[in-house]
Short mmCIF file of C-alpha atoms in Angstrom, two decimals:
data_model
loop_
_atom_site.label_atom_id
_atom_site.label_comp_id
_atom_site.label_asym_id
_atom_site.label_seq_id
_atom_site.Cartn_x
_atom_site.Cartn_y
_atom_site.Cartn_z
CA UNK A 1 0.00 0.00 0.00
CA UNK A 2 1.45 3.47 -0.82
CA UNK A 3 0.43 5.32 2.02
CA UNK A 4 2.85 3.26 3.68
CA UNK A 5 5.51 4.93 2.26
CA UNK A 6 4.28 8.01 4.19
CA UNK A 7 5.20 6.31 7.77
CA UNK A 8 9.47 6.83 7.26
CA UNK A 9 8.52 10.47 6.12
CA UNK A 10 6.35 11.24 9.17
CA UNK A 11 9.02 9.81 11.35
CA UNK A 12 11.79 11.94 9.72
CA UNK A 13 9.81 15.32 9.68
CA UNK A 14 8.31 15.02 13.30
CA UNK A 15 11.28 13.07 14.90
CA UNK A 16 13.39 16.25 13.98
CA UNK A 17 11.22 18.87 14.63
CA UNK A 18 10.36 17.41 17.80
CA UNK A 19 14.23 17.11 18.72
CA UNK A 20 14.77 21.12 17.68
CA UNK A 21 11.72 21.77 19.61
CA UNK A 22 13.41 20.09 22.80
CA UNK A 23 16.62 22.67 21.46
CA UNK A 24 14.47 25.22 21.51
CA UNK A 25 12.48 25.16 24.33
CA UNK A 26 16.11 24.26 26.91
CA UNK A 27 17.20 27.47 24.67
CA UNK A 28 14.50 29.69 25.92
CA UNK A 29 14.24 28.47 29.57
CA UNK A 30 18.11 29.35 29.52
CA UNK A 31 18.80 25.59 30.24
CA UNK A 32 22.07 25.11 28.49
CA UNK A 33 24.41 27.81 27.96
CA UNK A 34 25.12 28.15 24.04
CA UNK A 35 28.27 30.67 24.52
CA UNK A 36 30.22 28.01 26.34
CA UNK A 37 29.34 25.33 24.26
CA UNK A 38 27.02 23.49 21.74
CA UNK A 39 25.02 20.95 23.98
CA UNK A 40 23.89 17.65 22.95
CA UNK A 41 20.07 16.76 22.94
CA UNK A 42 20.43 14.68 26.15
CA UNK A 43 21.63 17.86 28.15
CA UNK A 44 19.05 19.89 26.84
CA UNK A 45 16.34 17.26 28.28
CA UNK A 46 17.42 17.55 31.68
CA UNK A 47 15.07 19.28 33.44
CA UNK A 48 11.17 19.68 32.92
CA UNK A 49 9.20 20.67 30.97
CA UNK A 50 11.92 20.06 27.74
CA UNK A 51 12.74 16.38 29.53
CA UNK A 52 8.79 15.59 29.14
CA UNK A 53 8.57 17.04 25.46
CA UNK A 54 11.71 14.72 24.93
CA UNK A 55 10.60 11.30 26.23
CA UNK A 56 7.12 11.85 24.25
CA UNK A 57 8.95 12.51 21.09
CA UNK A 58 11.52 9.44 21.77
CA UNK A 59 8.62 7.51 22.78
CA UNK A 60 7.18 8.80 19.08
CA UNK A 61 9.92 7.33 17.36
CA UNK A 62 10.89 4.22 19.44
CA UNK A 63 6.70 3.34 17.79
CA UNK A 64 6.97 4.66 14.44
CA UNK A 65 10.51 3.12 13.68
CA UNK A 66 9.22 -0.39 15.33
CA UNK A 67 6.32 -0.13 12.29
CA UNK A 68 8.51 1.14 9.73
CA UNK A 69 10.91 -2.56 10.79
CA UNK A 70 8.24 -4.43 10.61
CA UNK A 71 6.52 -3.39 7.53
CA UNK A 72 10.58 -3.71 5.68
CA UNK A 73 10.73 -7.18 7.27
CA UNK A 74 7.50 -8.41 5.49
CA UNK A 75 8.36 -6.90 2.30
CA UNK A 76 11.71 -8.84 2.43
CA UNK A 77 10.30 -11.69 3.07
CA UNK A 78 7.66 -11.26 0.48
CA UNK A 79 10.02 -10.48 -2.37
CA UNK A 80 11.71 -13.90 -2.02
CA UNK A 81 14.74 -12.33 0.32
CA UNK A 82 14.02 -14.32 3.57
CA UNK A 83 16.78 -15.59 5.31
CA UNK A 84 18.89 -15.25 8.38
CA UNK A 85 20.47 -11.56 7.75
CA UNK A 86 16.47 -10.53 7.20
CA UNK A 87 16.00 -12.26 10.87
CA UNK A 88 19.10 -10.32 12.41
CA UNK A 89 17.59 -6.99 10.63
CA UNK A 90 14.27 -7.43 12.94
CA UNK A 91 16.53 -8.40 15.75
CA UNK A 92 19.26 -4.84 15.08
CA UNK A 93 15.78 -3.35 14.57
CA UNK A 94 14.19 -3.93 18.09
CA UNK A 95 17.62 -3.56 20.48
CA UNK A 96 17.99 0.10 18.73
CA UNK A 97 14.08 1.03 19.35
CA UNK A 98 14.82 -0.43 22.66
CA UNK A 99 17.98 1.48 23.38
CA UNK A 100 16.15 4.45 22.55
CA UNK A 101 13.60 3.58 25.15
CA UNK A 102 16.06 3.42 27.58
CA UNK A 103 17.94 6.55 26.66
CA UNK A 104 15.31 8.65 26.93
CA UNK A 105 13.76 7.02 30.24
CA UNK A 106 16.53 7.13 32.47
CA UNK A 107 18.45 9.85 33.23
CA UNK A 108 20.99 7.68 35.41
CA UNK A 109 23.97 8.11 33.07
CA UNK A 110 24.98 5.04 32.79
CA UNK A 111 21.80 3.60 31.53
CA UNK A 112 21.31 6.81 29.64
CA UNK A 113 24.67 6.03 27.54
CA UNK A 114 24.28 2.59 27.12
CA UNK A 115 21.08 3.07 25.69
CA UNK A 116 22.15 5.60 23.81
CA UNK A 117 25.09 3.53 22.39
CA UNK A 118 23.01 0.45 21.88
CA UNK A 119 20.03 2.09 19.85
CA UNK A 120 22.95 3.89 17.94
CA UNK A 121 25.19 0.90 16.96
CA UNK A 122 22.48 -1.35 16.29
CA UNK A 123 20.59 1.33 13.96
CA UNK A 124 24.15 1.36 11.92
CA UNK A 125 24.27 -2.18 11.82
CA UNK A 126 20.51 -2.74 10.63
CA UNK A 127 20.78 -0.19 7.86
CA UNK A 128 24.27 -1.93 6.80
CA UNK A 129 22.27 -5.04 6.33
CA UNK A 130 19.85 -2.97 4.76
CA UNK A 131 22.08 -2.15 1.84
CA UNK A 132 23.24 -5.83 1.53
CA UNK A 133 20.00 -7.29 1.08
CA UNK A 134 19.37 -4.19 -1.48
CA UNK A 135 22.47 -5.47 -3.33
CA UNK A 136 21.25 -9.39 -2.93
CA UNK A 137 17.89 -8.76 -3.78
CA UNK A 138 17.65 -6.39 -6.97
CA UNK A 139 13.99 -6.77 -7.29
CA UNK A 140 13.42 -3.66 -8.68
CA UNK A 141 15.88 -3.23 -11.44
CA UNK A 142 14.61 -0.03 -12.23
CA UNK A 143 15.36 1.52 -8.73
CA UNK A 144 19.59 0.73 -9.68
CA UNK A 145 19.93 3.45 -7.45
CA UNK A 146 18.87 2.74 -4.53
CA UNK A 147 21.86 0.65 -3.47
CA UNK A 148 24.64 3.66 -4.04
CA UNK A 149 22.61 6.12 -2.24
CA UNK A 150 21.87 3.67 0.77
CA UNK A 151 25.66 2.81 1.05
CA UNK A 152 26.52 6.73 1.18
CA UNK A 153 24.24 7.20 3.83
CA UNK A 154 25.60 4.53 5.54
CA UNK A 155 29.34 5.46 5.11
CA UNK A 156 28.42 8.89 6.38
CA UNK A 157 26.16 7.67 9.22
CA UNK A 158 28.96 5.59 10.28
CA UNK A 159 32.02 8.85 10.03
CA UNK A 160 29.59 10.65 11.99
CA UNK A 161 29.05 8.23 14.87
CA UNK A 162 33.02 7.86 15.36
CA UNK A 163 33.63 11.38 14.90
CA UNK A 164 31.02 11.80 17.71
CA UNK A 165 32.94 9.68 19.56
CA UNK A 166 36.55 10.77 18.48
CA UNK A 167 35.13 14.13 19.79
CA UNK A 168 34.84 13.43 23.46
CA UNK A 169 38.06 11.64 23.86
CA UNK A 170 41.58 13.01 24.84
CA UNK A 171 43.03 11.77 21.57
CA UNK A 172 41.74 14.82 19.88
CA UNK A 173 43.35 17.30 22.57
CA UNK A 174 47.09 16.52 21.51
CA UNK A 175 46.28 16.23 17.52
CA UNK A 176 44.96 17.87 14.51
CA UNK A 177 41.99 16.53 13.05
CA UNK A 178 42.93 16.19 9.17
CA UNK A 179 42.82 13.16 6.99
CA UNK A 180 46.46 12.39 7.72
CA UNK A 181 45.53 12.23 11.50
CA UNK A 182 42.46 8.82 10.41
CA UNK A 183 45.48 7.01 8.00
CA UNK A 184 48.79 7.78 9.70
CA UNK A 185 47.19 7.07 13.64
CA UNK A 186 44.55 4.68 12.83
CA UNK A 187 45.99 1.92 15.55
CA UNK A 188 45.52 4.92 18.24
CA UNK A 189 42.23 5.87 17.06
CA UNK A 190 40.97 2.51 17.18
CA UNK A 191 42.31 1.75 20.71
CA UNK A 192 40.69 4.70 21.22
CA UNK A 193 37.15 3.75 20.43
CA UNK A 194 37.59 0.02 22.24
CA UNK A 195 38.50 2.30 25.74
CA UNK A 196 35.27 4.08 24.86
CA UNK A 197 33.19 1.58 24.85
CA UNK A 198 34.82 -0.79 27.24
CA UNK A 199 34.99 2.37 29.70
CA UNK A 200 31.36 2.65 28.81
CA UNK A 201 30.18 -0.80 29.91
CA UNK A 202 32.67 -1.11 33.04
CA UNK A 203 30.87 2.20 34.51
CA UNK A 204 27.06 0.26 33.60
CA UNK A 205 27.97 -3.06 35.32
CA UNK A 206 29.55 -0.89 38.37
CA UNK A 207 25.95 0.34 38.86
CA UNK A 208 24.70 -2.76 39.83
CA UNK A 209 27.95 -3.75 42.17
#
């Protein structure tokens, strides 16, 4: 049906206005200072009434993109493509809706990062296996395009999240970031992700210790 195609559109205009509006709003209730610094979403949903406006429209979107899953799921399976990297698509699918749950629920931070982390590395990986079953498929030959423009979403999606990352370690402090910093000190910035995350998880399981 192709009013269905209408649900991924709906998610992508109200998901981001509602985000700005959180923006705006912690901008106007002089909730986060914008001469210091540019704050993330998360700090601008601190306090009330932005934190509300913020779960609602997570809430929104933890629904929306649960539907949209489903409804790509079916057609996959419908067009002949069922098989276990459709399966592992519904499973990426449901830990990032559910990482969103629990990033916007909690404001403990280390539930709020791990669910932040989890709905953000399983959203890369289910759109990766997105563009592999677009390349294994090709059932619609006339759509040749599809597959390019997926995988340059992708790539970019993926710079973005390890720039993101990149951008709140100390590696950054000591060196320029130009391409010759990614090909000359990849080992560092690698190690430098793992200590991330491993940081990341040591701090969650402390929690419960």
């Amino acid at each position: 049906m192709w009013l269905l195609a209408l649900v991924p559109i709906c998610l992508a205009v109200f998901g981001s206005t509602g985000i700005w509006t959180v923006f705006a709003v912690s901008v106007m209730n002089n909730s986060v200072n914008l001469t210091h610094i540019f704050p993330y979403i998360s700090d601008c949903a601190w306090y009330p009434p932005q934190k509300c406006l913020f779960t609602l429209i997570c809430s929104f979107i933890t629904i929306t993109a649960l539907w949209i899953g489903m409804i790509q799921f079916q057609q996959v399976k419908q067009l002949g493509n069922h098989g276990r990297v459709n399966n592992a698509t519904a499973v990426m699918g449901f830990l990032s809706c559910g990482g969103l749950s629990v990033c916007s629920n909690f404001q403990v931070s280390e539930f709020h990062l791990v669910g932040a982390l989890v709905s953000f590395v399983s959203a890369l990986a289910y759109f990766w296996m997105q563009v592999y079953l677009t390349y294994q498929g090709q059932s619609f030959p006339e759509r040749s395009w599809m597959g390019p423009l997926r995988a340059l979403c992708c790539t970019i999606a993926t710079l973005l999240g390890i720039a993101c990352i990149l951008s709140t370690s100390s590696l950054v402090q000591y060196y320029a970031f130009t391409p010759a910093f990614f090909f000359l000190r990849w080992p560092k910035i690698l190690k430098c992700i793992m200590n991330q995350f491993f940081s990341l998880f040591h701090s969650f399981f402390q929690f419960f210790c």
